[in-house]
Tab-separated table of C-alpha atoms in Angstrom:
chain	number	residue	atom	x	y	z
A	71	MET	CA	19.245	5.176	-30.029
A	72	THR	CA	16.136	7.325	-31.354
A	73	GLN	CA	15.456	8.294	-34.962
A	74	HIS	CA	14.809	11.879	-33.761
A	75	LYS	CA	17.603	13.021	-31.339
A	76	ALA	CA	16.173	16.358	-30.750
A	77	LEU	CA	12.040	15.689	-31.571
A	78	GLU	CA	11.710	15.021	-27.975
A	79	ALA	CA	12.797	18.175	-26.355
A	80	LEU	CA	10.815	19.976	-29.509
A	81	ILE	CA	7.643	18.085	-28.340
A	82	LYS	CA	8.020	19.151	-24.949
A	83	ALA	CA	8.408	22.784	-25.692
A	84	LYS	CA	5.354	22.511	-27.831
A	85	ALA	CA	3.388	21.303	-25.266
A	86	ALA	CA	4.464	23.949	-22.755
A	87	GLU	CA	4.012	26.427	-25.928
A	88	ILE	CA	-0.090	25.499	-26.204
A	89	GLY	CA	-0.238	25.041	-22.074
A	90	PHE	CA	0.328	21.782	-20.842
A	91	ALA	CA	1.918	22.326	-17.151
A	92	ASP	CA	3.856	18.891	-17.952
A	93	CYS	CA	4.919	16.507	-20.397
A	94	GLY	CA	6.609	13.135	-20.640
A	95	ILE	CA	7.651	10.493	-22.739
A	96	ALA	CA	7.263	6.284	-22.676
A	97	ARG	CA	7.543	3.115	-24.452
A	98	ALA	CA	4.470	1.727	-25.197
A	99	ASP	CA	5.358	-1.406	-23.425
A	100	ALA	CA	6.763	0.721	-20.284
A	101	ALA	CA	4.129	-0.290	-17.663
A	102	PRO	CA	4.105	-3.940	-17.410
A	103	LYS	CA	1.988	-4.511	-14.410
A	104	THR	CA	-0.752	-2.868	-15.647
A	105	ALA	CA	-2.568	-5.487	-16.844
A	106	GLU	CA	-2.276	-7.858	-14.163
A	107	ARG	CA	-3.420	-4.654	-11.339
A	108	LEU	CA	-6.318	-4.074	-14.194
A	109	ARG	CA	-7.438	-7.719	-13.875
A	110	GLN	CA	-7.308	-8.314	-10.183
A	111	TRP	CA	-9.490	-5.186	-9.787
A	112	LEU	CA	-12.149	-6.059	-11.956
A	113	GLU	CA	-12.336	-9.788	-10.756
A	114	GLU	CA	-12.773	-8.324	-7.212
A	115	GLY	CA	-15.965	-6.261	-8.679
A	116	ARG	CA	-14.096	-2.990	-7.379
A	117	HIS	CA	-15.386	-1.259	-10.860
A	118	GLY	CA	-18.976	-1.096	-9.574
A	119	SER	CA	-21.306	-0.872	-12.220
A	120	MET	CA	-18.567	0.726	-14.877
A	121	ILE	CA	-19.129	-2.195	-17.227
A	122	TRP	CA	-16.837	-0.767	-20.147
A	123	MET	CA	-13.826	-1.391	-17.784
A	124	GLU	CA	-14.956	-5.361	-18.156
A	125	GLU	CA	-15.652	-5.008	-22.080
A	126	ARG	CA	-12.818	-3.337	-23.024
A	127	ALA	CA	-10.359	-4.684	-20.578
A	128	HIS	CA	-8.182	-6.589	-23.329
A	129	HIS	CA	-7.721	-2.601	-25.089
A	130	ARG	CA	-6.833	-1.133	-21.328
A	131	GLU	CA	-4.297	-3.688	-20.503
A	132	ARG	CA	-1.421	-1.896	-22.656
A	133	PRO	CA	-1.190	0.650	-25.582
A	134	ALA	CA	-0.758	-2.265	-28.340
A	135	GLY	CA	-4.349	-3.865	-27.151
A	136	LEU	CA	-5.984	-0.639	-28.275
A	137	TRP	CA	-3.434	-0.132	-31.358
A	138	PRO	CA	-1.199	-2.462	-32.376
A	139	GLU	CA	1.222	-0.148	-34.390
A	140	VAL	CA	2.055	2.007	-31.240
A	141	ARG	CA	5.734	2.231	-30.066
A	142	SER	CA	5.815	5.604	-27.835
A	143	VAL	CA	3.085	7.113	-25.600
A	144	ILE	CA	3.722	10.856	-25.539
A	145	SER	CA	1.630	11.855	-21.755
A	146	LEU	CA	0.832	15.443	-20.961
A	147	GLY	CA	-0.787	16.648	-18.020
A	148	MET	CA	-2.940	20.263	-17.311
A	149	SER	CA	-3.052	21.701	-14.109
A	150	TYR	CA	-6.166	22.736	-12.568
A	151	ALA	CA	-4.751	23.479	-9.116
A	152	PRO	CA	-7.786	25.472	-6.892
A	153	ARG	CA	-7.914	28.350	-6.413
A	154	THR	CA	-9.614	28.235	-2.562
A	155	ASP	CA	-9.574	24.926	-0.349
A	156	PRO	CA	-11.531	22.351	-1.377
A	157	LEU	CA	-12.645	21.441	1.972
A	158	ALA	CA	-13.946	25.117	2.846
A	159	LEU	CA	-17.423	24.790	2.478
A	160	ALA	CA	-17.527	21.219	4.351
A	161	GLU	CA	-19.457	22.846	7.147
A	162	HIS	CA	-22.002	24.755	5.073
A	163	GLY	CA	-24.843	22.153	5.048
A	164	GLU	CA	-27.173	24.075	2.582
A	165	ILE	CA	-24.281	24.393	0.031
A	166	GLY	CA	-23.439	21.924	-2.354
A	167	ARG	CA	-19.668	20.880	-3.072
A	168	ILE	CA	-18.830	20.053	-6.689
A	169	SER	CA	-15.191	18.796	-7.125
A	170	VAL	CA	-12.976	21.447	-8.301
A	171	TYR	CA	-12.247	19.753	-11.495
A	172	ALA	CA	-15.730	20.003	-12.550
A	173	GLN	CA	-16.132	23.928	-11.760
A	174	GLY	CA	-14.701	25.220	-14.913
A	175	GLN	CA	-15.291	24.599	-18.830
A	176	ASP	CA	-15.447	20.547	-19.478
A	177	TYR	CA	-11.597	19.075	-19.655
A	178	HIS	CA	-12.908	16.595	-22.102
A	179	ASP	CA	-13.220	19.676	-24.747
A	180	VAL	CA	-10.160	21.362	-23.405
A	181	ILE	CA	-7.607	18.986	-23.467
A	182	LYS	CA	-8.722	17.321	-26.809
A	183	ARG	CA	-8.491	20.422	-28.876
A	184	ARG	CA	-5.112	20.865	-27.061
A	185	LEU	CA	-3.663	17.087	-28.052
A	186	LYS	CA	-4.535	17.623	-31.399
A	187	GLU	CA	-3.158	20.566	-31.758
A	188	LEU	CA	-0.031	18.998	-30.626
A	189	ALA	CA	-0.482	16.397	-32.794
A	190	ARG	CA	-0.805	18.067	-35.864
A	191	TRP	CA	2.348	19.670	-35.570
A	192	LEU	CA	4.245	16.665	-34.850
A	193	VAL	CA	2.987	14.998	-37.816
A	194	ALA	CA	3.901	17.892	-39.464
A	195	GLU	CA	7.460	17.801	-38.010
A	196	ALA	CA	7.849	14.091	-38.595
A	197	PRO	CA	5.758	13.268	-41.846
A	198	GLY	CA	4.892	9.502	-41.657
A	199	ALA	CA	4.311	9.507	-38.260
A	200	ASP	CA	0.988	8.394	-37.229
A	201	VAL	CA	-0.550	9.632	-34.088
A	202	LYS	CA	-3.966	8.956	-31.899
A	203	VAL	CA	-4.910	11.330	-29.097
A	204	PHE	CA	-6.626	9.977	-25.902
A	205	VAL	CA	-8.491	11.831	-23.472
A	206	ASP	CA	-10.562	10.134	-20.734
A	207	THR	CA	-12.692	8.670	-23.513
A	208	ALA	CA	-11.076	5.404	-24.579
A	209	PRO	CA	-9.903	2.432	-23.039
A	210	VAL	CA	-6.987	3.644	-21.994
A	211	MET	CA	-4.609	3.815	-18.587
A	212	GLU	CA	-3.397	7.038	-18.684
A	213	LYS	CA	-2.026	7.335	-14.782
A	214	PRO	CA	0.214	4.338	-15.492
A	215	LEU	CA	1.527	5.620	-18.387
A	216	ALA	CA	1.931	9.299	-16.626
A	217	GLU	CA	3.813	7.756	-14.173
A	218	ALA	CA	5.823	5.956	-16.679
A	219	ALA	CA	6.804	8.930	-18.606
A	220	GLY	CA	7.921	10.384	-15.367
A	221	LEU	CA	5.283	13.082	-14.760
A	222	GLY	CA	4.833	11.802	-11.328
A	223	TRP	CA	3.525	8.657	-9.290
A	224	GLN	CA	0.442	7.187	-8.422
A	225	GLY	CA	-0.226	7.943	-4.652
A	226	LYS	CA	-1.861	5.662	-1.966
A	227	HIS	CA	-5.049	7.130	-3.360
A	228	THR	CA	-4.237	5.728	-6.795
A	229	ASN	CA	-4.394	9.539	-8.461
A	230	LEU	CA	-0.971	10.731	-10.145
A	231	VAL	CA	1.049	13.032	-7.866
A	232	SER	CA	3.580	15.377	-9.241
A	233	ARG	CA	6.167	17.124	-7.374
A	234	SER	CA	5.391	20.138	-9.008
A	235	HIS	CA	1.839	19.986	-9.490
A	236	GLY	CA	0.615	17.994	-6.617
A	237	SER	CA	-2.624	16.115	-7.253
A	238	TRP	CA	-4.068	18.276	-9.731
A	239	LEU	CA	-3.379	17.219	-13.232
A	240	PHE	CA	-5.896	16.536	-16.113
A	241	LEU	CA	-4.200	13.536	-17.990
A	242	GLY	CA	-4.058	13.153	-21.823
A	243	ALA	CA	-2.070	10.842	-24.222
A	244	ILE	CA	-0.769	10.784	-27.696
A	245	TYR	CA	0.116	7.340	-29.136
A	246	THR	CA	2.308	7.767	-31.713
A	247	THR	CA	4.394	5.369	-34.323
A	248	LEU	CA	7.545	7.146	-33.708
A	249	GLU	CA	10.265	5.490	-31.675
A	250	LEU	CA	11.107	8.126	-29.068
A	251	ALA	CA	13.375	8.607	-26.063
A	252	PRO	CA	11.592	7.287	-22.908
A	253	ASP	CA	11.644	9.526	-19.661
A	254	ALA	CA	12.820	8.208	-16.437
A	255	PRO	CA	10.311	7.360	-14.439
A	256	VAL	CA	10.337	9.544	-10.908
A	257	ARG	CA	10.668	7.274	-7.309
A	258	SER	CA	7.348	7.446	-5.199
A	259	THR	CA	7.767	9.415	-2.276
A	260	CYS	CA	4.816	8.356	-0.438
A	261	GLY	CA	6.378	7.328	2.251
A	262	SER	CA	4.616	6.279	5.763
A	263	CYS	CA	1.830	8.841	4.879
A	264	ASP	CA	-1.327	7.955	4.748
A	265	ALA	CA	-3.248	11.419	5.532
A	266	CYS	CA	-5.692	10.287	1.876
A	267	GLN	CA	-6.544	7.078	3.271
A	268	THR	CA	-7.951	8.687	6.647
A	269	ALA	CA	-9.561	11.266	4.963
A	270	CYS	CA	-11.474	8.994	2.851
A	271	PRO	CA	-15.326	9.779	4.280
A	272	THR	CA	-16.209	6.373	2.859
A	273	ASP	CA	-13.334	4.364	3.533
A	274	ALA	CA	-12.986	3.403	-0.096
A	275	PHE	CA	-9.283	2.023	0.345
A	276	PRO	CA	-9.134	-1.198	1.247
A	277	ALA	CA	-5.270	-0.939	1.364
A	278	PRO	CA	-2.494	1.483	0.117
A	279	TYR	CA	-2.972	1.915	-3.411
A	280	ARG	CA	-6.164	0.299	-3.942
A	281	LEU	CA	-9.323	1.756	-4.514
A	282	ASP	CA	-12.574	0.397	-4.083
A	283	ALA	CA	-14.559	2.276	-6.855
A	284	ARG	CA	-18.313	1.460	-5.020
A	285	ARG	CA	-17.380	3.331	-1.790
A	286	CYS	CA	-15.902	5.805	-3.057
A	287	ILE	CA	-18.001	9.290	-3.308
A	288	SER	CA	-17.094	10.399	-6.909
A	289	TYR	CA	-18.134	7.091	-8.061
A	290	LEU	CA	-21.293	7.454	-6.411
A	291	THR	CA	-22.378	10.863	-7.374
A	292	ILE	CA	-21.158	10.726	-10.816
A	293	GLU	CA	-21.292	6.894	-12.009
A	294	HIS	CA	-23.601	4.933	-9.825
A	295	LYS	CA	-27.533	4.772	-11.336
A	296	GLY	CA	-30.343	4.157	-8.644
A	297	PRO	CA	-30.661	4.575	-5.400
A	298	ILE	CA	-27.097	5.496	-3.532
A	299	PRO	CA	-26.673	2.641	-1.000
A	300	HIS	CA	-27.698	3.880	2.499
A	301	GLU	CA	-24.519	2.834	4.061
A	302	PHE	CA	-22.392	5.867	2.487
A	303	ARG	CA	-25.213	8.654	2.718
A	304	GLU	CA	-24.441	10.716	5.732
A	305	GLY	CA	-20.198	10.056	4.342
A	306	ILE	CA	-21.145	12.046	1.416
A	307	GLY	CA	-22.190	15.191	3.366
A	308	ASN	CA	-22.671	18.222	0.963
A	309	ARG	CA	-20.957	16.741	-1.948
A	310	ILE	CA	-23.174	16.463	-5.016
A	311	TYR	CA	-20.319	15.672	-7.786
A	312	GLY	CA	-17.395	14.182	-6.838
A	313	CYS	CA	-15.194	14.201	-4.155
A	314	ASP	CA	-11.697	16.078	-3.595
A	315	ASP	CA	-10.920	14.978	0.107
A	316	CYS	CA	-7.906	12.417	-0.693
A	317	LEU	CA	-6.430	14.997	-2.892
A	318	ALA	CA	-6.607	18.191	-0.682
A	319	VAL	CA	-5.329	16.479	1.808
A	320	CYS	CA	-2.376	15.342	0.047
A	321	PRO	CA	1.241	16.743	1.459
A	322	TRP	CA	2.784	17.478	-2.141
A	323	ASN	CA	-0.321	19.834	-2.960
A	324	LYS	CA	1.175	22.782	-0.833
A	325	PHE	CA	3.533	22.546	-4.094
A	326	ALA	CA	0.897	23.638	-6.556
A	327	HIS	CA	-0.312	27.129	-7.142
A	328	ALA	CA	-3.090	27.875	-8.722
A	329	ALA	CA	-1.180	30.370	-10.786
A	330	GLN	CA	-0.056	27.106	-12.372
A	331	ALA	CA	-3.706	26.588	-13.887
A	332	ASN	CA	-5.014	26.680	-16.957
A	333	MET	CA	-7.295	29.431	-17.411
A	334	ALA	CA	-9.849	27.086	-18.965
A	335	PHE	CA	-10.612	25.894	-15.918
A	336	VAL	CA	-11.069	29.081	-13.347
A	337	PRO	CA	-13.965	28.212	-11.498
A	338	ARG	CA	-17.491	29.374	-13.186
A	339	ALA	CA	-19.126	31.469	-10.205
A	340	GLU	CA	-22.328	29.229	-10.439
A	341	LEU	CA	-20.733	26.127	-9.285
A	342	THR	CA	-18.134	27.236	-6.457
A	343	ALA	CA	-21.012	27.311	-3.855
A	344	PRO	CA	-24.507	26.551	-5.605
A	345	ALA	CA	-27.264	26.635	-3.120
A	346	LEU	CA	-29.230	23.219	-2.958
A	347	ALA	CA	-32.458	24.884	-2.600
A	348	ASP	CA	-31.992	26.396	-6.135
A	349	LEU	CA	-30.388	22.726	-7.571
A	350	LEU	CA	-33.973	21.263	-6.285
A	351	ALA	CA	-35.773	23.084	-8.053
A	352	LEU	CA	-34.270	22.559	-11.071
A	353	ASP	CA	-36.302	20.715	-14.087
A	354	ASP	CA	-34.807	19.218	-17.405
A	355	ALA	CA	-34.377	22.781	-19.180
A	356	GLY	CA	-32.914	24.318	-16.184
A	357	PHE	CA	-30.143	21.474	-15.366
A	358	ARG	CA	-28.977	22.115	-18.994
A	359	GLU	CA	-28.865	25.727	-19.000
A	360	VAL	CA	-27.298	25.512	-15.379
A	361	PHE	CA	-24.161	22.764	-16.629
A	362	SER	CA	-23.432	23.872	-20.039
A	363	GLY	CA	-20.365	23.258	-21.358
A	364	SER	CA	-19.475	21.562	-17.590
A	365	PRO	CA	-18.709	18.067	-17.341
A	366	ILE	CA	-21.619	17.871	-14.830
A	367	LYS	CA	-23.974	17.821	-17.572
A	368	ARG	CA	-23.667	13.974	-18.234
A	369	ILE	CA	-25.196	12.778	-15.140
A	370	GLY	CA	-28.423	14.697	-16.238
A	371	ARG	CA	-30.935	16.398	-14.148
A	372	ASP	CA	-32.190	13.264	-12.219
A	373	ARG	CA	-28.973	12.363	-10.969
A	374	MET	CA	-27.660	15.436	-9.911
A	375	VAL	CA	-31.031	16.025	-7.948
A	376	ARG	CA	-30.929	12.909	-6.227
A	377	ASN	CA	-27.298	14.020	-5.173
A	378	CYS	CA	-28.592	17.019	-3.720
A	379	LEU	CA	-31.393	15.455	-1.730
A	380	ILE	CA	-28.857	13.353	0.136
A	381	ALA	CA	-26.901	16.381	0.948
A	382	ALA	CA	-29.923	18.219	1.867
A	383	GLY	CA	-31.019	15.087	4.184
A	384	ASN	CA	-27.523	15.660	5.570
A	385	SER	CA	-27.838	19.340	6.189
A	386	GLY	CA	-30.217	19.478	9.187
A	387	SER	CA	-31.900	22.766	7.799
A	388	ALA	CA	-35.430	22.919	8.013
A	389	ALA	CA	-35.118	25.715	5.072
A	390	LEU	CA	-35.017	22.673	2.723
A	391	VAL	CA	-37.959	20.759	4.338
A	392	GLU	CA	-39.900	22.575	1.280
A	393	PRO	CA	-37.768	22.489	-1.635
A	394	VAL	CA	-37.365	18.376	-0.791
A	395	ARG	CA	-41.092	18.022	-0.009
A	396	ALA	CA	-41.705	19.181	-3.528
A	397	LEU	CA	-39.730	16.226	-5.095
A	398	LEU	CA	-41.678	13.335	-3.790
A	399	GLY	CA	-43.893	13.291	-6.489
A	400	ASP	CA	-41.049	13.492	-9.148
A	401	ALA	CA	-40.738	10.988	-12.116
A	402	ASP	CA	-37.640	9.427	-11.495
A	403	GLU	CA	-38.153	6.767	-9.059
A	404	ALA	CA	-34.234	7.330	-7.705
A	405	VAL	CA	-35.490	11.144	-6.866
A	406	ARG	CA	-38.486	10.000	-5.028
A	407	GLU	CA	-36.750	7.722	-2.807
A	408	ALA	CA	-34.223	10.201	-2.162
A	409	ALA	CA	-36.481	12.602	-1.289
A	410	GLU	CA	-38.494	10.243	1.284
A	411	TRP	CA	-35.194	9.528	2.577
A	412	ALA	CA	-34.206	13.021	3.097
A	413	LEU	CA	-37.612	14.321	5.039
A	414	GLY	CA	-36.621	11.250	7.540
A	415	LYS	CA	-33.505	12.658	8.372
A	416	LEU	CA	-34.697	16.504	8.409
A	417	ASN	CA	-37.025	15.060	11.088
A	418	TYR	CA	-40.694	15.589	8.753
A	419	PRO	CA	-42.005	12.150	7.796
A	420	SER	CA	-42.550	11.814	3.761
A	421	ALA	CA	-46.152	11.102	4.818
A	422	CYS	CA	-46.584	14.806	5.950
A	423	GLY	CA	-46.148	15.452	2.451
A	424	ARG	CA	-48.998	13.643	1.214
A	425	GLY	CA	-51.623	14.118	3.348
């Protein structure tokens, strides 16, 4: 029996007041299979070059591994449901496609402010309670914890699926020493649907509920450093930062509406359909100016231009030949390599740009 009989309802009401679309509570030990799944995933090398996943795996396995005093986890979701079809620009080769989540303000900043606001309120309501807030910047397994807290279930694409908000939820967590009454998990209802599996352009799902990050376009365009493996380049198409395909095709997203989205994530006009030619011309200062306040800024100019060169090569557009050729002498090796590849794909051998 919780010592704070009415506090759980108050927490949820306050979370809604400050902009969270959903809130649930789980015991700190409520996701016992997380550690086993994480260890297997790491042993198979499916995390690619994300070495930090290995280095702090013992902290990720369970909340108490990070903070022994934690007793309850308050899991929170904030909607970023899109206003337009995320797949609408798939056939527009001269336009770069940016994942929906990255078209507005940086979610790290937005959600952390709201989590801190909720945490301060909670400490005032329950003096003596200790809290810690997390949003994608610490070794916390947000998705299994959100599932345990009843926000939804992890679908076959491994992302959380909510009955009310589909797949478009940013997740955050508050760890607390309070003993709070947990919510009941919801039942997975993916059934026989395999839409997310078959939609993946690079076959990143070796089996339902399992992701091989090394094949995932989000990983390749955001986390992966250096040249992108050739076998995945055509599948990337015109995606230059992340990929929404497995989320966009999920039938549960028909219940997610843009009106539910937090206004902080309204897309910036310059990020909804950026011209590849403009992005290929960016230097470091220009990159920082265009992507200021966006999560995209963390990958840096070189990785973004590399991604844009892959998209240019896939575009079939002769208009992009000159912007690509201009990068053959770039200071970054991966950019130079991608420029040579792109010219070859556009039927303009790189030697033509050096003669």
